DNA sequence: CCTACCGATCGGTAGG
DNA sequence: CCTACCGATCGGTAGG
């Protein structure tokens, strides 16, 4: 009377699907991701794949949530040891740049791609991207405020302007790495970040 | 014995198709663009639409070429009157920011989207995007060099670094406008550009 | 987790 | 520029 698969096995399969889907969505986009292609890649039936999620949109949301989790574990989590303010931010951006340079289609770049892909498509996926980006902005804003309060940055710093420009550097790094495959991109990004975080 | 359509009428139809395709590709992506949907939007048959181009990839390339043309007519062409160097660049970026802020899915933003969409898909479309971006970079580089030579910018200016950061500002503006619909984005972008072009 | 199937749509062609 | 059609694939469901 035991079930065909244990709870742990089911969760492992779900993880395998998400990992494969994330890789596929990195090249094809989250909308270009298809259940049939995913099933072939995994050696499963379409019904077996989609059964874990219900429908394509739920799968998209699960892939996105997984990418956000990986990003948080890789970037902000590694910066917790640094002192609040500019040091913690410098560390976080450094980690992000490493993360982008390292793999082909890991988390951070993926979020950027999905933001572009869904900027004209209202719905739950767009909302989830918006929430992830807002969460990152809040993180940066809190650290910038701490930097201003502790005197690391001038009192009259336009925090939102700095966030805007930091964001631009990340987007430029992403494009340089993903599209142009320019090996000098990480160094350029680090230089720009350093200047924005200098007093 | 006269043909069913004159050469001029055929060209006009082709233009209508491209305009409609550009609008569709702005929300759906250049790959998400479908001949069937386009035919419905235009009140034509699928064969009537695709007959003008041959196949979908040729249509994608035509849409891209059209977007690049519009961009050139709108941005660099309007800056020719300004003095070479920082003034011309300031004017060009100003026009670009206006262009982004103005419409929903006009040229400049479109190029950025397509660059993201095709960063993992080698082929003629990616090559065409690469060429368009390279052409813009060359334009900026020439003006920056002129600015350095004429003393508008310091002799030790790292021109490629400035290009990288200018690119970041445009990408941040694009994301702020297209995704976040933030009305403060143009002002933020102009401020960042002004700082990068100041001696 | 599978097989077998559904209606809809895909890109594209033949022929006029 | 149209009608009529092709094989392939889409997301998803029924039933086990």
Short mmCIF file of C-alpha atoms (C1' of nucleotides) in Angstrom, two decimals:
data_model
loop_
_atom_site.label_atom_id
_atom_site.label_comp_id
_atom_site.label_asym_id
_atom_site.label_seq_id
_atom_site.Cartn_x
_atom_site.Cartn_y
_atom_site.Cartn_z
CA UNK A 1 0.00 0.00 0.00
CA UNK A 2 3.00 2.33 -0.14
CA UNK A 3 2.69 5.17 -2.69
CA UNK A 4 4.55 4.81 -5.98
CA UNK A 5 6.90 7.67 -4.99
CA UNK A 6 7.83 8.98 -1.58
CA UNK A 7 7.33 12.64 -0.72
CA UNK A 8 11.09 13.14 -0.93
CA UNK A 9 11.30 11.58 -4.38
CA UNK A 10 8.44 13.75 -5.61
CA UNK A 11 10.19 16.87 -4.32
CA UNK A 12 13.43 15.80 -5.96
CA UNK A 13 11.68 15.35 -9.29
CA UNK A 14 10.10 18.78 -8.92
CA UNK A 15 13.56 20.24 -8.33
CA UNK A 16 14.94 18.48 -11.39
CA UNK A 17 12.13 19.94 -13.48
CA UNK A 18 12.76 23.45 -12.19
CA UNK A 19 16.49 23.25 -12.77
CA UNK A 20 15.96 22.07 -16.31
CA UNK A 21 13.25 24.68 -16.89
CA UNK A 22 15.52 27.46 -15.62
CA UNK A 23 18.22 26.41 -18.09
CA UNK A 24 15.70 26.29 -20.93
CA UNK A 25 14.10 29.62 -19.99
CA UNK A 26 17.54 31.25 -19.94
CA UNK A 27 17.89 30.74 -23.67
CA UNK A 28 14.26 30.58 -24.81
CA UNK A 29 12.67 33.02 -22.37
CA UNK A 30 10.05 32.19 -19.76
CA UNK A 31 7.31 32.38 -22.39
CA UNK A 32 9.33 30.46 -24.96
CA UNK A 33 9.68 27.64 -22.44
CA UNK A 34 7.48 24.73 -23.58
CA UNK A 35 6.27 21.73 -21.67
CA UNK A 36 6.98 19.39 -24.57
CA UNK A 37 10.59 20.44 -24.94
CA UNK A 38 11.08 20.25 -21.19
CA UNK A 39 9.65 16.72 -21.15
CA UNK A 40 12.10 15.61 -23.83
CA UNK A 41 15.05 17.15 -21.98
CA UNK A 42 14.02 15.35 -18.79
CA UNK A 43 13.06 12.05 -20.40
CA UNK A 44 9.55 12.36 -19.01
CA UNK A 45 6.06 12.68 -20.44
CA UNK A 46 4.43 16.09 -20.74
CA UNK A 47 1.76 15.05 -18.26
CA UNK A 48 4.44 13.98 -15.81
CA UNK A 49 6.08 17.37 -16.05
CA UNK A 50 3.07 19.61 -15.84
CA UNK A 51 1.39 17.50 -13.17
CA UNK A 52 3.78 18.94 -10.60
CA UNK A 53 2.58 22.48 -11.23
CA UNK A 54 -0.88 22.43 -12.79
CA UNK A 55 -0.31 24.69 -15.74
CA UNK A 56 2.38 26.59 -17.58
CA UNK A 57 1.95 29.84 -15.65
CA UNK A 58 2.39 28.05 -12.32
CA UNK A 59 5.55 26.46 -13.71
CA UNK A 60 6.81 29.89 -14.79
CA UNK A 61 6.18 31.27 -11.32
CA UNK A 62 7.99 28.33 -9.72
CA UNK A 63 11.01 28.84 -11.99
CA UNK A 64 11.06 32.52 -11.17
CA UNK A 65 10.79 31.88 -7.44
CA UNK A 66 13.66 29.43 -7.66
CA UNK A 67 15.84 31.96 -9.50
CA UNK A 68 15.08 34.56 -6.85
CA UNK A 69 16.00 32.10 -4.09
CA UNK A 70 19.29 31.26 -5.74
CA UNK A 71 20.07 34.95 -6.14
CA UNK A 72 19.37 35.68 -2.47
CA UNK A 73 21.49 32.79 -1.34
CA UNK A 74 24.31 33.85 -3.58
CA UNK A 75 24.33 37.64 -3.29
CA UNK A 76 22.77 39.25 -0.20
CA UNK A 77 23.47 36.20 1.97
CA UNK A 78 27.20 36.44 1.28
CA UNK A 79 27.27 40.12 2.17
CA UNK A 80 25.77 39.81 5.66
CA UNK A 81 29.22 39.57 7.18
CA UNK A 82 30.29 42.97 5.85
CA UNK A 83 29.74 46.18 7.80
CA UNK A 84 26.42 47.95 7.06
CA UNK A 85 26.51 50.72 4.46
CA UNK A 86 28.95 51.06 1.59
CA UNK A 87 31.06 48.05 2.56
CA UNK A 88 28.12 45.68 2.57
CA UNK A 89 26.88 47.13 -0.73
CA UNK A 90 30.30 46.86 -2.32
CA UNK A 91 30.44 43.23 -1.26
CA UNK A 92 26.93 42.48 -2.53
CA UNK A 93 27.59 44.05 -5.93
CA UNK A 94 30.90 42.26 -6.13
CA UNK A 95 29.17 38.96 -5.54
CA UNK A 96 26.53 39.81 -8.12
CA UNK A 97 29.16 40.62 -10.74
CA UNK A 98 30.97 37.35 -9.97
CA UNK A 99 27.67 35.52 -10.24
CA UNK A 100 26.96 37.02 -13.65
CA UNK A 101 30.48 36.37 -14.95
CA UNK A 102 30.59 32.82 -13.68
CA UNK A 103 27.79 30.85 -15.26
CA UNK A 104 25.91 31.04 -18.47
CA UNK A 105 22.42 31.80 -17.27
CA UNK A 106 22.31 32.07 -13.51
CA UNK A 107 19.76 33.94 -11.42
CA UNK A 108 20.59 37.61 -11.60
CA UNK A 109 20.78 37.89 -15.34
CA UNK A 110 17.68 35.74 -15.55
CA UNK A 111 15.65 38.25 -13.53
CA UNK A 112 16.76 41.02 -15.86
CA UNK A 113 15.77 39.03 -18.91
CA UNK A 114 12.36 38.22 -17.51
CA UNK A 115 11.80 41.87 -16.58
CA UNK A 116 12.42 42.82 -20.21
CA UNK A 117 10.36 39.93 -21.54
CA UNK A 118 7.33 40.78 -19.42
CA UNK A 119 7.45 44.57 -19.38
CA UNK A 120 4.48 44.67 -21.73
CA UNK A 121 2.61 41.63 -20.39
CA UNK A 122 0.57 42.28 -17.26
CA UNK A 123 -0.13 39.29 -15.05
CA UNK A 124 1.18 37.21 -12.17
CA UNK A 125 4.64 36.68 -13.71
CA UNK A 126 5.18 40.40 -14.19
CA UNK A 127 3.94 41.01 -10.64
CA UNK A 128 6.41 38.48 -9.25
CA UNK A 129 9.31 40.11 -11.12
CA UNK A 130 8.21 43.50 -9.85
CA UNK A 131 8.21 42.19 -6.29
CA UNK A 132 11.69 40.68 -6.63
CA UNK A 133 13.12 43.89 -8.07
CA UNK A 134 11.41 45.97 -5.40
CA UNK A 135 12.85 43.73 -2.71
CA UNK A 136 16.37 44.26 -4.07
CA UNK A 137 15.83 48.03 -4.30
CA UNK A 138 14.69 48.14 -0.71
CA UNK A 139 17.80 46.25 0.35
CA UNK A 140 20.05 48.72 -1.49
CA UNK A 141 18.10 51.70 -0.19
CA UNK A 142 18.42 50.59 3.43
CA UNK A 143 22.18 50.19 3.09
CA UNK A 144 22.55 53.53 1.31
CA UNK A 145 20.60 55.25 4.08
CA UNK A 146 22.85 53.62 6.65
CA UNK A 147 25.84 54.89 4.70
CA UNK A 148 24.47 58.43 4.68
CA UNK A 149 23.64 58.35 8.38
CA UNK A 150 27.08 57.06 9.34
CA UNK A 151 28.80 59.67 7.18
CA UNK A 152 30.17 57.22 4.60
CA UNK A 153 28.22 59.17 1.99
CA UNK A 154 27.43 62.93 1.94
CA UNK A 155 24.31 64.06 3.78
CA UNK A 156 22.80 65.45 0.58
CA UNK A 157 23.17 62.18 -1.36
CA UNK A 158 20.21 61.56 -3.68
CA UNK A 159 19.67 57.95 -2.67
CA UNK A 160 17.17 57.17 -5.43
CA UNK A 161 19.54 58.59 -8.02
CA UNK A 162 22.34 56.34 -6.77
CA UNK A 163 20.02 53.32 -6.89
CA UNK A 164 19.10 54.22 -10.48
CA UNK A 165 22.75 54.43 -11.49
CA UNK A 166 23.78 51.27 -9.65
CA UNK A 167 20.98 49.51 -11.47
CA UNK A 168 22.31 50.85 -14.77
CA UNK A 169 25.76 49.43 -14.07
CA UNK A 170 24.31 46.00 -13.40
CA UNK A 171 22.24 46.15 -16.58
CA UNK A 172 25.28 47.21 -18.61
CA UNK A 173 27.34 44.42 -17.07
CA UNK A 174 24.60 41.94 -17.87
CA UNK A 175 24.42 43.05 -21.50
CA UNK A 176 28.19 43.09 -21.87
CA UNK A 177 28.52 39.61 -20.45
CA UNK A 178 25.44 37.91 -21.90
CA UNK A 179 25.25 39.56 -25.29
CA UNK A 180 28.74 40.80 -26.11
CA UNK A 181 30.64 38.20 -24.08
CA UNK A 182 33.14 40.92 -23.25
CA UNK A 183 35.70 39.65 -20.67
CA UNK A 184 36.44 43.22 -19.57
CA UNK A 185 32.85 43.76 -18.41
CA UNK A 186 33.30 42.67 -14.77
CA UNK A 187 36.24 45.07 -14.29
CA UNK A 188 34.29 47.93 -15.87
CA UNK A 189 31.31 47.24 -13.68
CA UNK A 190 33.43 47.12 -10.52
CA UNK A 191 35.05 50.44 -11.37
CA UNK A 192 31.69 52.11 -11.95
CA UNK A 193 30.26 50.69 -8.72
CA UNK A 194 33.31 51.79 -6.73
CA UNK A 195 32.90 55.34 -7.98
CA UNK A 196 29.19 55.42 -7.09
CA UNK A 197 29.90 54.15 -3.59
CA UNK A 198 32.83 56.50 -2.94
CA UNK A 199 32.18 59.46 -0.66
CA UNK B 1 -2.84 43.69 -68.54
CA UNK B 2 -1.99 45.94 -65.62
CA UNK B 3 -0.72 44.12 -62.51
CA UNK B 4 -3.16 43.64 -59.66
CA UNK B 5 -1.14 46.01 -57.47
CA UNK B 6 1.28 48.73 -58.42
CA UNK B 7 4.82 48.73 -57.10
CA UNK B 8 3.93 51.64 -54.82
CA UNK B 9 0.93 49.82 -53.41
CA UNK B 10 3.02 46.73 -52.74
CA UNK B 11 5.62 48.80 -50.90
CA UNK B 12 2.88 50.50 -48.87
CA UNK B 13 1.47 47.13 -47.84
CA UNK B 14 4.93 45.98 -46.85
CA UNK B 15 5.28 49.08 -44.69
CA UNK B 16 1.91 48.44 -43.05
CA UNK B 17 2.99 44.90 -42.24
CA UNK B 18 6.27 46.06 -40.73
CA UNK B 19 4.61 48.75 -38.62
CA UNK B 20 2.10 46.26 -37.27
CA UNK B 21 4.82 43.66 -36.71
CA UNK B 22 6.95 46.16 -34.80
CA UNK B 23 4.03 46.92 -32.49
CA UNK B 24 3.36 43.23 -31.95
CA UNK B 25 7.03 42.39 -31.40
CA UNK B 26 7.26 45.14 -28.80
CA UNK B 27 4.92 43.25 -26.50
CA UNK B 28 5.42 39.65 -27.64
CA UNK B 29 9.09 39.73 -28.58
CA UNK B 30 10.53 39.16 -32.04
CA UNK B 31 10.30 35.40 -31.57
CA UNK B 32 6.82 35.58 -30.05
CA UNK B 33 5.65 37.42 -33.14
CA UNK B 34 3.46 35.07 -35.18
CA UNK B 35 2.35 35.30 -38.78
CA UNK B 36 -1.19 34.25 -37.92
CA UNK B 37 -1.69 36.92 -35.29
CA UNK B 38 -0.18 39.52 -37.59
CA UNK B 39 -2.55 38.49 -40.38
CA UNK B 40 -5.58 38.92 -38.11
CA UNK B 41 -4.36 42.36 -36.95
CA UNK B 42 -3.94 43.47 -40.56
CA UNK B 43 -7.08 41.83 -41.93
CA UNK B 44 -5.01 39.80 -44.35
CA UNK B 45 -4.32 36.13 -44.97
CA UNK B 46 -1.20 34.53 -43.58
CA UNK B 47 0.05 33.85 -47.10
CA UNK B 48 -0.48 37.49 -47.99
CA UNK B 49 1.62 38.58 -45.05
CA UNK B 50 4.51 36.18 -45.35
CA UNK B 51 4.64 36.48 -49.15
CA UNK B 52 6.29 39.87 -48.77
CA UNK B 53 9.24 38.41 -46.90
CA UNK B 54 9.57 34.70 -47.60
CA UNK B 55 9.76 33.35 -44.09
CA UNK B 56 9.54 34.40 -40.48
CA UNK B 57 13.24 35.07 -40.03
CA UNK B 58 13.29 37.45 -43.02
CA UNK B 59 10.31 39.24 -41.49
CA UNK B 60 12.14 39.52 -38.17
CA UNK B 61 15.17 41.01 -39.93
CA UNK B 62 12.97 43.49 -41.79
CA UNK B 63 11.29 44.58 -38.55
CA UNK B 64 14.66 45.00 -36.90
CA UNK B 65 16.06 47.00 -39.82
CA UNK B 66 13.02 49.25 -39.70
CA UNK B 67 13.47 49.86 -35.96
CA UNK B 68 17.13 50.74 -36.52
CA UNK B 69 16.17 53.17 -39.31
CA UNK B 70 13.62 54.88 -37.11
CA UNK B 71 16.15 55.18 -34.32
CA UNK B 72 18.76 56.74 -36.61
CA UNK B 73 16.27 59.20 -38.01
CA UNK B 74 15.14 60.12 -34.55
CA UNK B 75 18.33 60.22 -32.51
CA UNK B 76 21.65 60.72 -34.33
CA UNK B 77 20.00 62.64 -37.19
CA UNK B 78 18.64 65.25 -34.78
CA UNK B 79 22.04 65.73 -33.16
CA UNK B 80 23.97 66.56 -36.35
CA UNK B 81 23.40 70.27 -35.79
CA UNK B 82 25.16 70.26 -32.42
CA UNK B 83 28.90 70.87 -32.08
CA UNK B 84 31.03 67.70 -32.16
CA UNK B 85 32.01 66.17 -28.84
CA UNK B 86 30.09 66.46 -25.60
CA UNK B 87 27.45 68.83 -26.97
CA UNK B 88 26.47 66.49 -29.77
CA UNK B 89 26.44 63.52 -27.41
CA UNK B 90 24.34 65.37 -24.86
CA UNK B 91 21.87 66.21 -27.61
CA UNK B 92 21.77 62.64 -28.92
CA UNK B 93 21.18 61.14 -25.48
CA UNK B 94 18.55 63.77 -24.78
CA UNK B 95 16.73 62.78 -27.94
CA UNK B 96 17.01 59.12 -27.05
CA UNK B 97 15.56 59.68 -23.61
CA UNK B 98 12.67 61.69 -25.12
CA UNK B 99 12.14 58.91 -27.63
CA UNK B 100 11.94 56.30 -24.88
CA UNK B 101 9.63 58.40 -22.72
CA UNK B 102 7.33 59.34 -25.54
CA UNK B 103 5.86 56.22 -27.05
CA UNK B 104 5.04 52.82 -25.79
CA UNK B 105 7.37 50.67 -27.81
CA UNK B 106 9.45 52.77 -30.16
CA UNK B 107 12.83 51.87 -31.64
CA UNK B 108 15.45 52.35 -28.97
CA UNK B 109 13.81 50.29 -26.29
CA UNK B 110 12.99 47.71 -28.95
CA UNK B 111 16.66 47.17 -29.78
CA UNK B 112 17.41 46.63 -26.11
CA UNK B 113 14.63 44.09 -25.78
CA UNK B 114 15.78 42.18 -28.82
CA UNK B 115 19.37 42.17 -27.56
CA UNK B 116 18.15 40.51 -24.35
CA UNK B 117 15.84 38.15 -26.20
CA UNK B 118 18.56 36.93 -28.56
CA UNK B 119 21.59 36.93 -26.29
CA UNK B 120 21.50 33.15 -26.16
CA UNK B 121 20.32 32.50 -29.73
CA UNK B 122 23.02 32.66 -32.37
CA UNK B 123 21.91 33.48 -35.90
CA UNK B 124 21.20 36.29 -38.33
CA UNK B 125 18.89 38.18 -35.96
CA UNK B 126 21.50 38.26 -33.21
CA UNK B 127 24.12 39.31 -35.75
CA UNK B 128 21.94 42.19 -36.92
CA UNK B 129 21.41 43.39 -33.35
CA UNK B 130 25.12 43.17 -32.71
CA UNK B 131 25.81 45.29 -35.79
CA UNK B 132 23.29 47.94 -34.75
CA UNK B 133 24.72 48.16 -31.24
CA UNK B 134 28.27 48.29 -32.59
CA UNK B 135 27.29 51.11 -34.93
CA UNK B 136 25.91 53.12 -32.02
CA UNK B 137 29.03 52.46 -29.93
CA UNK B 138 31.24 53.64 -32.76
CA UNK B 139 29.20 56.82 -33.03
CA UNK B 140 29.58 57.50 -29.30
CA UNK B 141 33.26 56.60 -29.35
CA UNK B 142 34.03 59.02 -32.19
CA UNK B 143 32.31 61.87 -30.37
CA UNK B 144 34.03 61.04 -27.09
CA UNK B 145 37.41 61.05 -28.83
CA UNK B 146 36.61 64.41 -30.36
CA UNK B 147 35.71 65.65 -26.89
CA UNK B 148 39.03 64.45 -25.48
CA UNK B 149 41.03 65.96 -28.33
CA UNK B 150 39.33 69.33 -28.03
CA UNK B 151 39.85 69.38 -24.26
CA UNK B 152 36.16 69.04 -23.34
CA UNK B 153 37.11 65.88 -21.47
CA UNK B 154 40.37 65.13 -19.62
CA UNK B 155 43.21 63.65 -21.67
CA UNK B 156 43.26 60.52 -19.51
CA UNK B 157 39.55 59.76 -20.00
CA UNK B 158 38.88 56.01 -20.29
CA UNK B 159 36.62 56.25 -23.32
CA UNK B 160 35.44 52.64 -23.22
CA UNK B 161 34.58 53.00 -19.54
CA UNK B 162 32.45 56.06 -20.31
CA UNK B 163 30.68 54.19 -23.12
CA UNK B 164 29.97 51.33 -20.72
CA UNK B 165 28.47 53.67 -18.15
CA UNK B 166 26.46 55.67 -20.69
CA UNK B 167 25.05 52.39 -21.91
CA UNK B 168 24.10 51.50 -18.35
CA UNK B 169 22.18 54.75 -17.94
CA UNK B 170 20.20 54.05 -21.10
CA UNK B 171 19.44 50.52 -19.96
CA UNK B 172 18.33 51.76 -16.54
CA UNK B 173 16.13 54.40 -18.16
CA UNK B 174 14.64 51.78 -20.42
CA UNK B 175 13.82 49.47 -17.52
CA UNK B 176 12.44 52.32 -15.40
CA UNK B 177 10.21 53.51 -18.21
CA UNK B 178 9.13 50.22 -19.78
CA UNK B 179 8.87 48.03 -16.72
CA UNK B 180 8.34 50.33 -13.74
CA UNK B 181 6.62 53.15 -15.68
CA UNK B 182 8.41 55.58 -13.39
CA UNK B 183 7.81 59.20 -14.55
CA UNK B 184 10.99 60.35 -12.81
CA UNK B 185 13.16 58.10 -14.99
CA UNK B 186 13.91 60.63 -17.77
CA UNK B 187 15.12 63.22 -15.25
CA UNK B 188 17.30 60.66 -13.49
CA UNK B 189 18.79 59.53 -16.78
CA UNK B 190 19.54 63.10 -17.87
CA UNK B 191 21.27 63.82 -14.58
CA UNK B 192 23.45 60.72 -14.87
CA UNK B 193 24.34 61.49 -18.49
CA UNK B 194 25.22 65.10 -17.66
CA UNK B 195 27.61 63.93 -14.96
CA UNK B 196 29.31 61.45 -17.29
CA UNK B 197 29.77 64.10 -19.97
CA UNK B 198 31.05 66.81 -17.60
CA UNK B 199 34.77 67.50 -17.66
"C1'" DC C 1 4.18 9.17 -13.38
"C1'" DC C 2 2.28 7.10 -18.05
"C1'" DT C 3 -0.60 6.58 -22.60
"C1'" DA C 4 -3.75 8.49 -25.43
"C1'" DC C 5 -6.03 12.01 -26.80
"C1'" DC C 6 -8.29 17.05 -27.51
"C1'" DG C 7 -8.85 21.61 -30.17
"C1'" DA C 8 -5.96 25.37 -31.44
"C1'" DT C 9 -2.23 27.31 -33.56
"C1'" DC C 10 2.37 27.22 -35.48
"C1'" DG C 11 5.38 28.24 -40.03
"C1'" DG C 12 4.99 27.41 -44.53
"C1'" DT C 13 3.45 25.77 -49.50
"C1'" DA C 14 0.62 24.91 -53.82
"C1'" DG C 15 -1.90 26.92 -57.03
"C1'" DG C 16 -4.31 30.46 -58.74
"C1'" DC D 1 -3.19 38.87 -52.48
"C1'" DC D 2 -6.51 34.70 -51.61
"C1'" DT D 3 -8.24 29.71 -50.41
"C1'" DA D 4 -7.04 25.42 -49.01
"C1'" DC D 5 -4.13 22.66 -47.17
"C1'" DC D 6 0.32 20.25 -44.86
"C1'" DG D 7 2.87 18.10 -40.74
"C1'" DA D 8 4.41 19.59 -36.30
"C1'" DT D 9 3.76 21.33 -31.97
"C1'" DC D 10 1.27 23.97 -28.49
"C1'" DG D 11 -1.07 23.69 -23.47
"C1'" DG D 12 -3.81 20.79 -21.26
"C1'" DT D 13 -7.09 16.72 -19.76
"C1'" DA D 14 -9.03 11.93 -18.88
"C1'" DG D 15 -8.15 7.95 -16.87
"C1'" DG D 16 -5.37 4.90 -14.86
#
